[in-house]
Short mmCIF file of C-alpha atoms and ligand atoms in Angstrom, two decimals:
data_model
loop_
_atom_site.label_atom_id
_atom_site.label_comp_id
_atom_site.label_asym_id
_atom_site.label_seq_id
_atom_site.Cartn_x
_atom_site.Cartn_y
_atom_site.Cartn_z
CA MET A 266 49.28 -25.17 -5.42
CA PRO A 267 47.66 -25.95 -2.10
CA ARG A 268 47.20 -29.26 -1.56
CA LYS A 269 42.80 -30.20 -2.40
CA LYS A 270 42.18 -30.46 1.86
CA ASP A 271 43.16 -27.26 2.25
CA THR A 272 41.34 -25.31 -0.49
CA PRO A 273 38.82 -23.37 1.05
CA LYS A 274 35.11 -24.51 0.85
CA THR A 275 33.13 -22.16 -2.01
CA THR A 276 29.43 -21.52 -1.84
CA LEU A 277 27.37 -19.63 -4.54
CA TYR A 278 23.82 -18.77 -2.38
CA ARG A 279 21.48 -18.15 -5.59
CA CYS A 280 18.42 -16.34 -3.84
CA ALA A 281 15.48 -13.93 -4.96
CA ALA A 282 17.19 -10.84 -4.15
CA VAL A 283 20.18 -9.40 -1.62
CA ARG A 284 20.47 -6.33 0.14
CA ASP A 285 22.53 -4.35 2.85
CA ALA A 286 23.36 -0.78 3.74
CA ARG A 287 26.20 0.23 1.89
CA ARG A 288 25.91 0.00 -2.19
CA VAL A 289 24.51 -4.02 -2.29
CA ASP A 290 20.68 -4.51 -3.55
CA ALA A 291 20.49 -6.98 -6.21
CA ARG A 292 16.87 -8.75 -7.81
CA PRO A 293 17.44 -11.92 -8.56
CA ALA A 294 20.87 -11.80 -6.55
CA ALA A 295 23.25 -13.99 -6.06
CA VAL A 296 26.34 -14.07 -2.71
CA LEU A 297 29.60 -16.14 -3.74
CA VAL A 298 31.63 -17.36 -0.30
CA ARG A 299 35.01 -18.68 -0.07
CA GLY A 300 36.64 -19.62 3.04
CA GLY A 301 33.51 -17.78 5.56
CA ARG A 302 33.79 -14.62 3.75
CA ILE A 303 32.03 -12.85 0.95
CA VAL A 304 33.57 -12.94 -2.22
CA ALA A 305 30.97 -10.99 -4.42
CA ALA A 306 27.40 -9.88 -3.87
CA GLY A 307 24.78 -8.60 -5.67
CA ALA A 308 23.15 -9.53 -9.33
CA ARG A 309 23.18 -12.99 -9.84
CA ASP A 310 24.67 -12.65 -13.53
CA ALA A 311 27.90 -10.37 -12.22
CA VAL A 312 28.13 -12.59 -8.91
CA GLU A 313 27.83 -15.82 -10.97
CA ALA A 314 30.54 -14.94 -13.14
CA LYS A 315 33.05 -14.98 -10.48
CA LEU A 316 32.87 -18.25 -9.81
CA PRO A 317 36.24 -19.88 -9.99
CA LYS A 318 37.62 -21.44 -13.01
CA ARG A 319 38.55 -24.42 -11.38
CA GLY A 320 37.83 -26.49 -8.33
CA GLU A 321 34.35 -27.15 -6.64
CA HIS A 322 32.08 -25.14 -5.08
CA ASP A 323 28.60 -25.90 -3.85
CA VAL A 324 25.20 -24.06 -4.55
CA VAL A 325 22.38 -23.17 -2.64
CA ASP A 326 19.28 -22.46 -4.22
CA LEU A 327 17.22 -19.99 -2.18
CA PRO A 328 14.65 -18.58 -4.91
CA ASP A 329 12.31 -17.31 -2.07
CA ARG A 330 14.61 -15.76 0.17
CA LEU A 331 15.90 -12.54 0.83
CA ILE A 332 19.76 -12.03 1.80
CA LEU A 333 21.09 -9.62 4.35
CA PRO A 334 24.00 -9.21 6.33
CA ALA A 335 23.56 -10.20 10.21
CA LEU A 336 21.86 -7.59 12.05
CA VAL A 337 23.57 -5.88 14.89
CA ASN A 338 21.81 -5.01 18.37
CA ALA A 339 23.47 -2.21 20.10
CA HIS A 340 21.20 -2.74 23.64
CA ALA A 341 20.54 -5.98 25.30
CA HIS A 342 20.64 -7.17 28.53
CA LEU A 343 21.82 -10.84 27.85
CA ASP A 344 21.55 -11.64 31.91
CA LEU A 345 18.43 -10.77 32.03
CA VAL A 346 16.29 -12.88 29.99
CA GLY A 347 15.19 -15.34 33.34
CA LEU A 348 12.28 -12.20 33.86
CA LYS A 349 9.72 -13.58 31.10
CA PRO A 350 7.44 -11.15 28.87
CA GLU A 351 4.87 -9.73 31.38
CA PRO A 352 3.40 -6.40 30.56
CA TYR A 353 4.11 -3.29 32.14
CA GLY A 354 2.08 -2.46 35.38
CA GLY A 355 2.77 1.06 35.07
CA ASP A 356 4.85 1.53 37.60
CA PHE A 357 8.35 2.16 36.36
CA ALA A 358 9.79 2.38 40.12
CA GLN A 359 8.00 -1.37 40.74
CA TRP A 360 9.36 -2.23 37.52
CA ILE A 361 13.07 -1.41 38.44
CA ALA A 362 12.66 -3.14 41.65
CA LYS A 363 11.62 -6.50 40.12
CA VAL A 364 15.03 -5.99 37.89
CA THR A 365 17.43 -5.78 40.89
CA GLU A 366 15.35 -7.94 42.55
CA HIS A 367 16.08 -10.69 40.00
CA ARG A 368 19.66 -9.48 39.73
CA LEU A 369 20.15 -9.82 43.41
CA ASP A 370 18.30 -13.43 43.62
CA ASP A 371 21.13 -15.97 44.02
CA LYS A 372 19.86 -19.10 42.75
CA VAL A 373 20.11 -17.74 39.28
CA ASP A 374 21.93 -19.56 36.76
CA ILE A 375 23.38 -16.14 35.01
CA GLU A 376 26.15 -18.19 32.97
CA ALA A 377 23.19 -20.38 31.30
CA ASP A 378 21.01 -17.30 31.11
CA VAL A 379 23.70 -15.76 28.95
CA ARG A 380 24.34 -18.40 27.16
CA GLY A 381 20.90 -19.01 26.01
CA ALA A 382 20.41 -15.73 25.50
CA LEU A 383 22.98 -15.19 22.65
CA ARG A 384 22.09 -18.78 21.49
CA ASP A 385 18.58 -17.31 20.76
CA SER A 386 19.84 -13.91 19.24
CA TRP A 387 22.20 -16.01 17.02
CA LEU A 388 18.99 -17.70 15.68
CA ALA A 389 17.04 -14.68 15.35
CA GLY A 390 19.49 -13.53 13.11
CA VAL A 391 21.88 -10.85 15.27
CA GLY A 392 25.69 -10.82 14.55
CA THR A 393 26.60 -8.26 16.97
CA ILE A 394 25.65 -7.09 20.34
CA GLY A 395 26.11 -4.37 22.42
CA ASP A 396 25.54 -5.50 26.05
CA ILE A 397 25.11 -4.48 29.67
CA ALA A 398 26.71 -6.80 32.05
CA PHE A 399 25.70 -6.58 35.26
CA SER A 400 28.58 -8.48 36.87
CA PRO A 401 31.59 -9.96 35.13
CA ARG A 402 30.34 -12.85 35.40
CA SER A 403 28.10 -12.38 31.97
CA VAL A 404 31.52 -10.88 30.35
CA ARG A 405 33.39 -14.29 30.86
CA THR A 406 30.57 -16.04 29.65
CA TRP A 407 30.04 -14.41 26.70
CA PHE A 408 33.44 -14.29 25.66
CA ASP A 409 34.28 -17.89 25.30
CA TRP A 410 30.62 -18.36 23.42
CA PRO A 411 29.67 -20.32 21.46
CA ALA A 412 32.57 -22.82 22.84
CA ASN A 413 31.32 -23.11 26.35
CA ASP A 414 27.38 -24.05 25.29
CA PRO A 415 26.88 -27.58 25.07
CA ILE A 416 23.84 -26.90 23.07
CA ALA A 417 24.76 -23.74 20.71
CA PRO A 418 23.59 -24.60 16.89
CA ASP A 419 26.27 -26.44 14.93
CA GLY A 420 28.28 -24.03 13.11
CA ALA A 421 27.00 -21.10 15.08
CA THR A 422 29.96 -18.07 14.31
CA PRO A 423 31.09 -16.29 17.58
CA ILE A 424 28.55 -13.06 18.18
CA GLU A 425 31.26 -10.27 18.21
CA GLY A 426 30.88 -6.95 20.33
CA VAL A 427 30.84 -4.72 23.32
CA SER A 428 30.20 -6.29 26.79
CA TYR A 429 29.70 -3.14 29.27
CA LEU A 430 30.18 -3.76 32.92
CA GLU A 431 27.93 -2.03 34.75
CA CYS A 432 28.14 0.29 37.80
CA PHE A 433 25.93 1.91 40.24
CA GLY A 434 26.90 4.90 42.67
CA LEU A 435 24.94 7.72 43.94
CA GLY A 436 25.95 10.46 46.48
CA ALA A 437 28.76 9.44 48.58
CA LYS A 438 28.69 5.52 47.01
CA GLN A 439 30.23 6.68 44.53
CA GLU A 440 33.89 6.00 45.34
CA ALA A 441 33.25 3.02 46.36
CA ALA A 442 31.57 2.33 43.31
CA TYR A 443 34.41 3.28 41.42
CA GLU A 444 36.66 1.00 43.28
CA LYS A 445 34.66 -2.07 42.55
CA LEU A 446 34.25 -1.28 38.70
CA VAL A 447 38.31 -0.96 38.39
CA GLU A 448 38.63 -3.89 40.62
CA GLN A 449 36.35 -6.00 38.27
CA LEU A 450 38.11 -4.76 35.59
CA ASN A 451 41.56 -5.47 36.49
CA ASP A 452 40.47 -8.80 37.18
CA LEU A 453 38.35 -9.58 33.64
CA PRO A 454 41.10 -11.50 30.94
CA PHE A 455 42.73 -8.59 29.35
CA ASP A 456 46.26 -8.08 29.41
CA THR A 457 46.30 -4.62 27.41
CA PRO A 458 42.95 -3.01 27.84
CA LEU A 459 44.13 -0.49 25.11
CA THR A 460 44.35 -2.86 22.14
CA ASP A 461 42.59 -6.16 23.10
CA THR A 462 39.93 -8.07 22.29
CA VAL A 463 38.79 -11.79 23.31
CA ARG A 464 37.04 -13.62 20.69
CA GLY A 465 35.48 -10.59 18.95
CA THR A 466 34.16 -8.79 22.49
CA VAL A 467 35.61 -5.64 23.04
CA LEU A 468 35.29 -4.33 26.69
CA GLY A 469 32.86 -1.26 27.74
CA ILE A 470 31.71 0.29 30.69
CA SER A 471 28.51 1.42 31.73
CA PRO A 472 27.33 4.04 34.57
CA HIS A 473 24.00 2.48 34.89
CA ALA A 474 21.76 5.53 34.54
CA PRO A 475 21.25 9.21 35.92
CA TYR A 476 18.78 8.10 38.66
CA THR A 477 21.53 5.84 39.44
CA VAL A 478 24.73 7.04 39.32
CA GLY A 479 26.31 10.39 40.53
CA VAL A 480 28.06 13.40 37.97
CA ASN A 481 31.52 12.47 39.69
CA LEU A 482 31.16 8.77 38.88
CA TYR A 483 30.04 9.46 35.60
CA LYS A 484 33.04 11.65 35.25
CA LYS A 485 35.67 9.48 36.67
CA VAL A 486 34.14 6.35 34.23
CA VAL A 487 35.00 9.04 31.25
CA ALA A 488 38.62 9.32 32.31
CA LEU A 489 39.03 5.99 33.03
CA SER A 490 37.87 4.75 29.37
CA GLN A 491 39.56 7.51 28.08
CA ALA A 492 43.61 5.69 29.61
CA ARG A 493 42.27 2.46 29.05
CA ALA A 494 40.11 2.37 25.81
CA TYR A 495 37.00 0.96 26.97
CA ARG A 496 33.50 1.95 25.49
CA LEU A 497 30.76 3.83 27.19
CA CYS A 498 27.59 3.50 27.18
CA THR A 499 24.30 4.71 29.63
CA HIS A 500 20.72 4.68 29.87
CA MET A 501 19.68 8.47 29.58
CA ALA A 502 16.43 10.05 29.38
CA GLU A 503 14.88 7.18 29.77
CA SER A 504 10.87 7.97 31.63
CA PRO A 505 9.41 10.94 33.35
CA ALA A 506 10.60 9.65 36.71
CA GLU A 507 13.91 9.99 36.22
CA ILE A 508 13.84 13.43 34.64
CA GLU A 509 12.00 13.93 38.29
CA PHE A 510 14.06 12.53 40.29
CA VAL A 511 17.32 14.27 38.92
CA ARG A 512 15.53 17.27 38.23
CA ASP A 513 13.25 17.79 41.66
CA GLY A 514 15.12 15.04 43.82
CA LYS A 515 11.77 13.35 44.37
CA GLY A 516 8.97 11.29 42.70
CA PRO A 517 8.80 7.30 42.53
CA LEU A 518 12.37 6.70 42.19
CA LEU A 519 13.47 8.61 45.28
CA ASP A 520 10.59 6.13 47.09
CA MET A 521 11.79 3.37 46.04
CA ARG A 522 14.97 4.06 47.06
CA ARG A 523 14.26 4.72 50.78
CA ALA A 524 12.19 1.49 50.43
CA MET A 525 15.41 -0.44 49.30
CA GLY A 526 17.31 1.54 52.59
CA LEU A 527 19.79 3.41 49.86
CA SER A 528 20.92 6.50 51.20
CA ASP A 529 18.39 9.97 50.44
CA ASP A 530 21.39 12.13 50.10
CA ILE A 531 19.77 13.18 47.01
CA GLU A 532 19.49 16.89 46.30
CA PRO A 533 17.27 18.44 43.58
CA THR A 534 19.70 19.76 40.58
CA GLY A 535 17.02 21.51 38.87
CA LEU A 536 18.11 20.07 35.27
CA HIS A 537 17.07 18.13 32.97
CA PRO A 538 20.09 14.51 32.83
CA ILE A 539 21.49 15.69 29.62
CA ASP A 540 22.36 19.23 30.84
CA LEU A 541 23.37 17.93 34.22
CA LEU A 542 25.94 15.25 32.58
CA HIS A 543 26.83 18.07 29.83
CA ALA A 544 30.60 17.65 30.63
CA PRO A 545 30.78 13.98 30.63
CA ILE A 546 28.71 13.71 27.38
CA ARG A 547 30.92 15.87 26.03
CA ALA A 548 34.49 14.58 27.25
CA GLY A 549 33.46 10.93 26.64
CA ARG A 550 31.94 8.76 22.98
CA TRP A 551 28.57 7.68 24.28
CA LEU A 552 26.19 5.17 22.94
CA LEU A 553 22.66 7.09 24.97
CA VAL A 554 19.91 4.47 25.30
CA HIS A 555 16.95 5.58 24.58
CA CYS A 556 16.69 9.47 25.05
CA ASN A 557 12.76 9.24 24.65
CA LEU A 558 12.57 12.50 26.84
CA ILE A 559 14.64 14.83 25.05
CA GLU A 560 14.65 18.98 24.44
CA PRO A 561 15.00 20.15 21.09
CA GLY A 562 18.27 21.39 22.03
CA HIS A 563 19.87 18.65 23.16
CA VAL A 564 19.84 17.16 19.49
CA PRO A 565 23.34 19.70 18.32
CA LEU A 566 24.34 18.89 21.74
CA LEU A 567 24.42 15.60 21.24
CA ARG A 568 25.92 15.30 17.47
CA LYS A 569 29.17 18.03 19.02
CA ALA A 570 29.62 15.03 21.67
CA ASP A 571 29.51 12.66 18.98
CA ALA A 572 27.23 10.69 20.28
CA SER A 573 25.04 7.69 19.46
CA VAL A 574 21.50 6.77 20.18
CA ALA A 575 20.15 3.13 20.80
CA TYR A 576 16.59 3.32 19.87
CA CYS A 577 14.48 0.36 21.68
CA PRO A 578 11.22 0.66 19.92
CA VAL A 579 9.27 -2.04 21.05
CA ALA A 580 10.50 -1.19 24.94
CA SER A 581 9.57 2.36 24.50
CA ASP A 582 6.12 1.63 23.22
CA TYR A 583 6.22 -0.65 25.99
CA PHE A 584 6.41 1.76 29.00
CA GLY A 585 3.85 3.85 26.90
CA LEU A 586 7.19 6.85 26.09
CA PRO A 587 7.97 9.48 25.59
CA GLY A 588 4.51 9.93 26.96
CA ASP A 589 1.50 12.78 26.54
CA GLY A 590 0.73 11.91 22.80
CA ARG A 591 4.82 13.04 22.05
CA LYS A 592 6.50 10.57 19.69
CA HIS A 593 10.17 9.40 19.52
CA PRO A 594 12.67 12.20 18.47
CA TYR A 595 14.30 9.70 16.37
CA ARG A 596 13.56 11.44 13.38
CA ASP A 597 14.80 14.82 14.51
CA LEU A 598 18.38 13.18 16.07
CA ILE A 599 18.96 11.64 12.74
CA GLU A 600 17.99 15.38 11.04
CA GLY A 601 20.67 16.59 13.60
CA LYS A 602 22.95 14.21 12.17
CA VAL A 603 23.51 11.89 15.23
CA ASN A 604 23.83 8.46 14.62
CA VAL A 605 20.56 6.28 15.82
CA CYS A 606 20.97 2.57 16.10
CA LEU A 607 18.57 0.26 17.49
CA GLY A 608 18.56 -2.34 20.60
CA THR A 609 15.50 -4.17 22.02
CA ASP A 610 16.27 -4.13 25.35
CA SER A 611 15.22 -6.29 27.74
CA LEU A 612 13.53 -9.79 27.17
CA ARG A 613 10.91 -8.61 29.54
CA CYS A 614 9.27 -5.61 27.42
CA GLN A 615 8.72 -7.93 24.41
CA PRO A 616 5.64 -9.34 22.97
CA ALA A 617 4.85 -12.82 24.34
CA ASP A 618 4.04 -13.87 21.23
CA GLU A 619 6.98 -12.55 19.24
CA PRO A 620 9.17 -16.05 17.96
CA GLN A 621 12.09 -14.20 18.40
CA PRO A 622 12.20 -11.29 20.57
CA MET A 623 16.16 -11.01 20.94
CA GLY A 624 16.03 -10.13 17.37
CA VAL A 625 16.61 -6.71 15.73
CA LEU A 626 14.06 -7.41 12.38
CA PRO A 627 10.91 -7.27 14.71
CA GLN A 628 12.28 -4.00 16.08
CA MET A 629 12.69 -2.54 12.67
CA ARG A 630 9.19 -4.49 11.86
CA HIS A 631 7.59 -2.33 14.75
CA LEU A 632 8.83 1.29 13.79
CA TYR A 633 8.06 -0.02 9.57
CA ARG A 634 4.28 -0.48 10.95
CA ARG A 635 3.99 2.18 13.21
CA ASP A 636 5.72 5.22 11.23
CA GLU A 637 5.63 3.78 7.63
CA THR A 638 10.06 4.12 8.25
CA ASP A 639 11.84 4.09 5.00
CA PRO A 640 12.67 0.31 4.97
CA ALA A 641 16.67 1.56 3.84
CA LEU A 642 16.79 3.43 6.97
CA LEU A 643 15.51 0.55 8.87
CA LEU A 644 18.32 -1.25 7.63
CA GLN A 645 21.19 1.06 8.28
CA MET A 646 19.84 1.44 12.00
CA ALA A 647 20.01 -2.23 12.36
CA THR A 648 23.63 -2.64 11.01
CA THR A 649 26.38 -0.09 10.07
CA ASN A 650 24.61 2.65 12.55
CA GLY A 651 24.78 0.15 15.02
CA MET A 652 28.55 -0.88 14.54
CA ARG A 653 29.28 3.07 14.40
CA ALA A 654 27.71 3.19 17.83
CA LEU A 655 29.61 0.35 19.28
CA GLU A 656 32.87 1.45 17.50
CA LEU A 657 32.93 -1.05 15.18
CA ASP A 658 33.88 -1.76 11.90
CA GLU A 659 30.67 -0.66 10.04
CA ARG A 660 32.18 -3.18 7.02
CA GLU A 661 31.06 -6.00 9.06
CA ALA A 662 27.82 -5.37 8.34
CA THR A 663 27.69 -5.19 5.08
CA LEU A 664 27.84 -7.52 2.28
CA THR A 665 31.25 -5.89 1.01
CA ALA A 666 33.64 -8.50 -0.30
CA LYS A 667 36.21 -10.00 1.94
CA THR A 668 34.45 -9.37 5.05
CA PRO A 669 33.55 -12.07 7.18
CA ALA A 670 29.98 -13.48 5.80
CA ASP A 671 27.57 -13.51 8.35
CA LEU A 672 24.32 -13.73 6.46
CA ILE A 673 20.95 -14.53 7.29
CA ALA A 674 17.88 -15.05 5.28
CA VAL A 675 14.02 -14.28 5.23
CA GLN A 676 10.87 -15.83 3.21
CA ILE A 677 9.46 -13.16 0.81
CA ASP A 678 7.11 -13.93 -2.23
CA PRO A 679 9.59 -13.78 -5.71
CA ASP A 680 6.45 -13.51 -7.37
CA ASP A 681 5.90 -9.87 -5.66
CA GLU A 682 7.06 -6.60 -7.36
CA THR A 683 7.05 -4.96 -3.93
CA ASP A 684 10.83 -4.12 -2.79
CA ALA A 685 12.30 -7.47 -1.32
CA LEU A 686 13.14 -5.26 2.08
CA THR A 687 9.77 -3.85 2.43
CA GLN A 688 7.82 -7.18 2.20
CA ALA A 689 9.90 -8.68 4.79
CA LEU A 690 9.16 -6.01 6.96
CA ARG A 691 5.79 -6.29 6.04
CA ASN A 692 4.97 -10.00 6.56
CA ASP A 693 5.97 -12.14 9.75
CA SER A 694 8.87 -14.60 8.67
CA VAL A 695 11.02 -15.48 11.18
CA VAL A 696 14.95 -14.95 10.09
CA GLU A 697 16.62 -18.47 9.35
CA ARG A 698 20.92 -18.20 9.41
CA LEU A 699 23.29 -19.49 6.72
CA ILE A 700 25.84 -21.71 7.75
CA VAL A 701 28.75 -20.86 5.09
ZN1 ZN B 1041 18.88 -1.24 28.65
#
């Protein structure tokens, strides 16, 4: 028998309802946690029957709370939180120029911003993130969170996920961009990139977008990801300006490049970015962010390539995309068996009055309220689909027995017979963290 002080802590959470994207859906409900792992989650009677016969346990009563697993934000820019929410001015090139200016500003304290963004994400109920790191400084800061954060909340568990190191290089700049990327990756604390993770954070690579990265650099990045098992992510088919730049070699993004003194050896390709990058998309396993402006033929192409799509509904609507009365094709993608998950994109695109702008529940609520999307599908997009997109263990975003208990709670009305998850999507309760 282990000594008493070694006995793992056991807690029974009695709640109004519990839900995950697999099998758990119960009301009234309970979750039993032992030593930081789920023992059981589901109907209250069945879970209480699993209480240990001997030894002590704590009971936490949450009679008006729905318990969910922590959510997955498949696309964020933690190092851009210094750019606060601001309305979109209507000029995509100008908007991007402002982001670039912020990134090149030496006075920005990247480490403090990333720590703050991780803290706010955690408090908003996010357990896993796909982050785009503009520099290795962002990657390193995440590796050590919450240990390196003097004001991390008590009991904060590490946020896991993929830190995608970003690269940029068009035309003649591609070779130098690739060499810089390899140098940066080699400097990061990974002994064996094939298998290594640091505190649950995995390394990925992100060529920024088809209007800043050439086809050759995309191809080289795919080869590197295969040699070293780095995850892959890129922004794709986000704006009409991107399509115009890639297809016709002109438009506001070309003007922006010229204003920034960047090379203008840009040739029109006559192709949509997905068609231009068909070969590297097929060769790698990609997380494609946005896909606001795709053609119907792209759905089977993305399915065959086993690509995932991160849809950031608040950010897409912020930019008024896809525009021309068209709707984002997330339903077509899902129908075509493409894995679609949810992301926030940068803080700048979130509403200024959103209390938890780093959270994923506001993204779910946005889609539910706009499209009446099926709540069960939204929960799947916000948990297991996100894990699949990041190539992480899907079970860790569920309440399956033996998985780490990373639990969140949302207030609902226990006397209202409306489905508990639907209530959480209709109301404006903030997400709370349960410290297990
Ligand atoms: Zn983004």
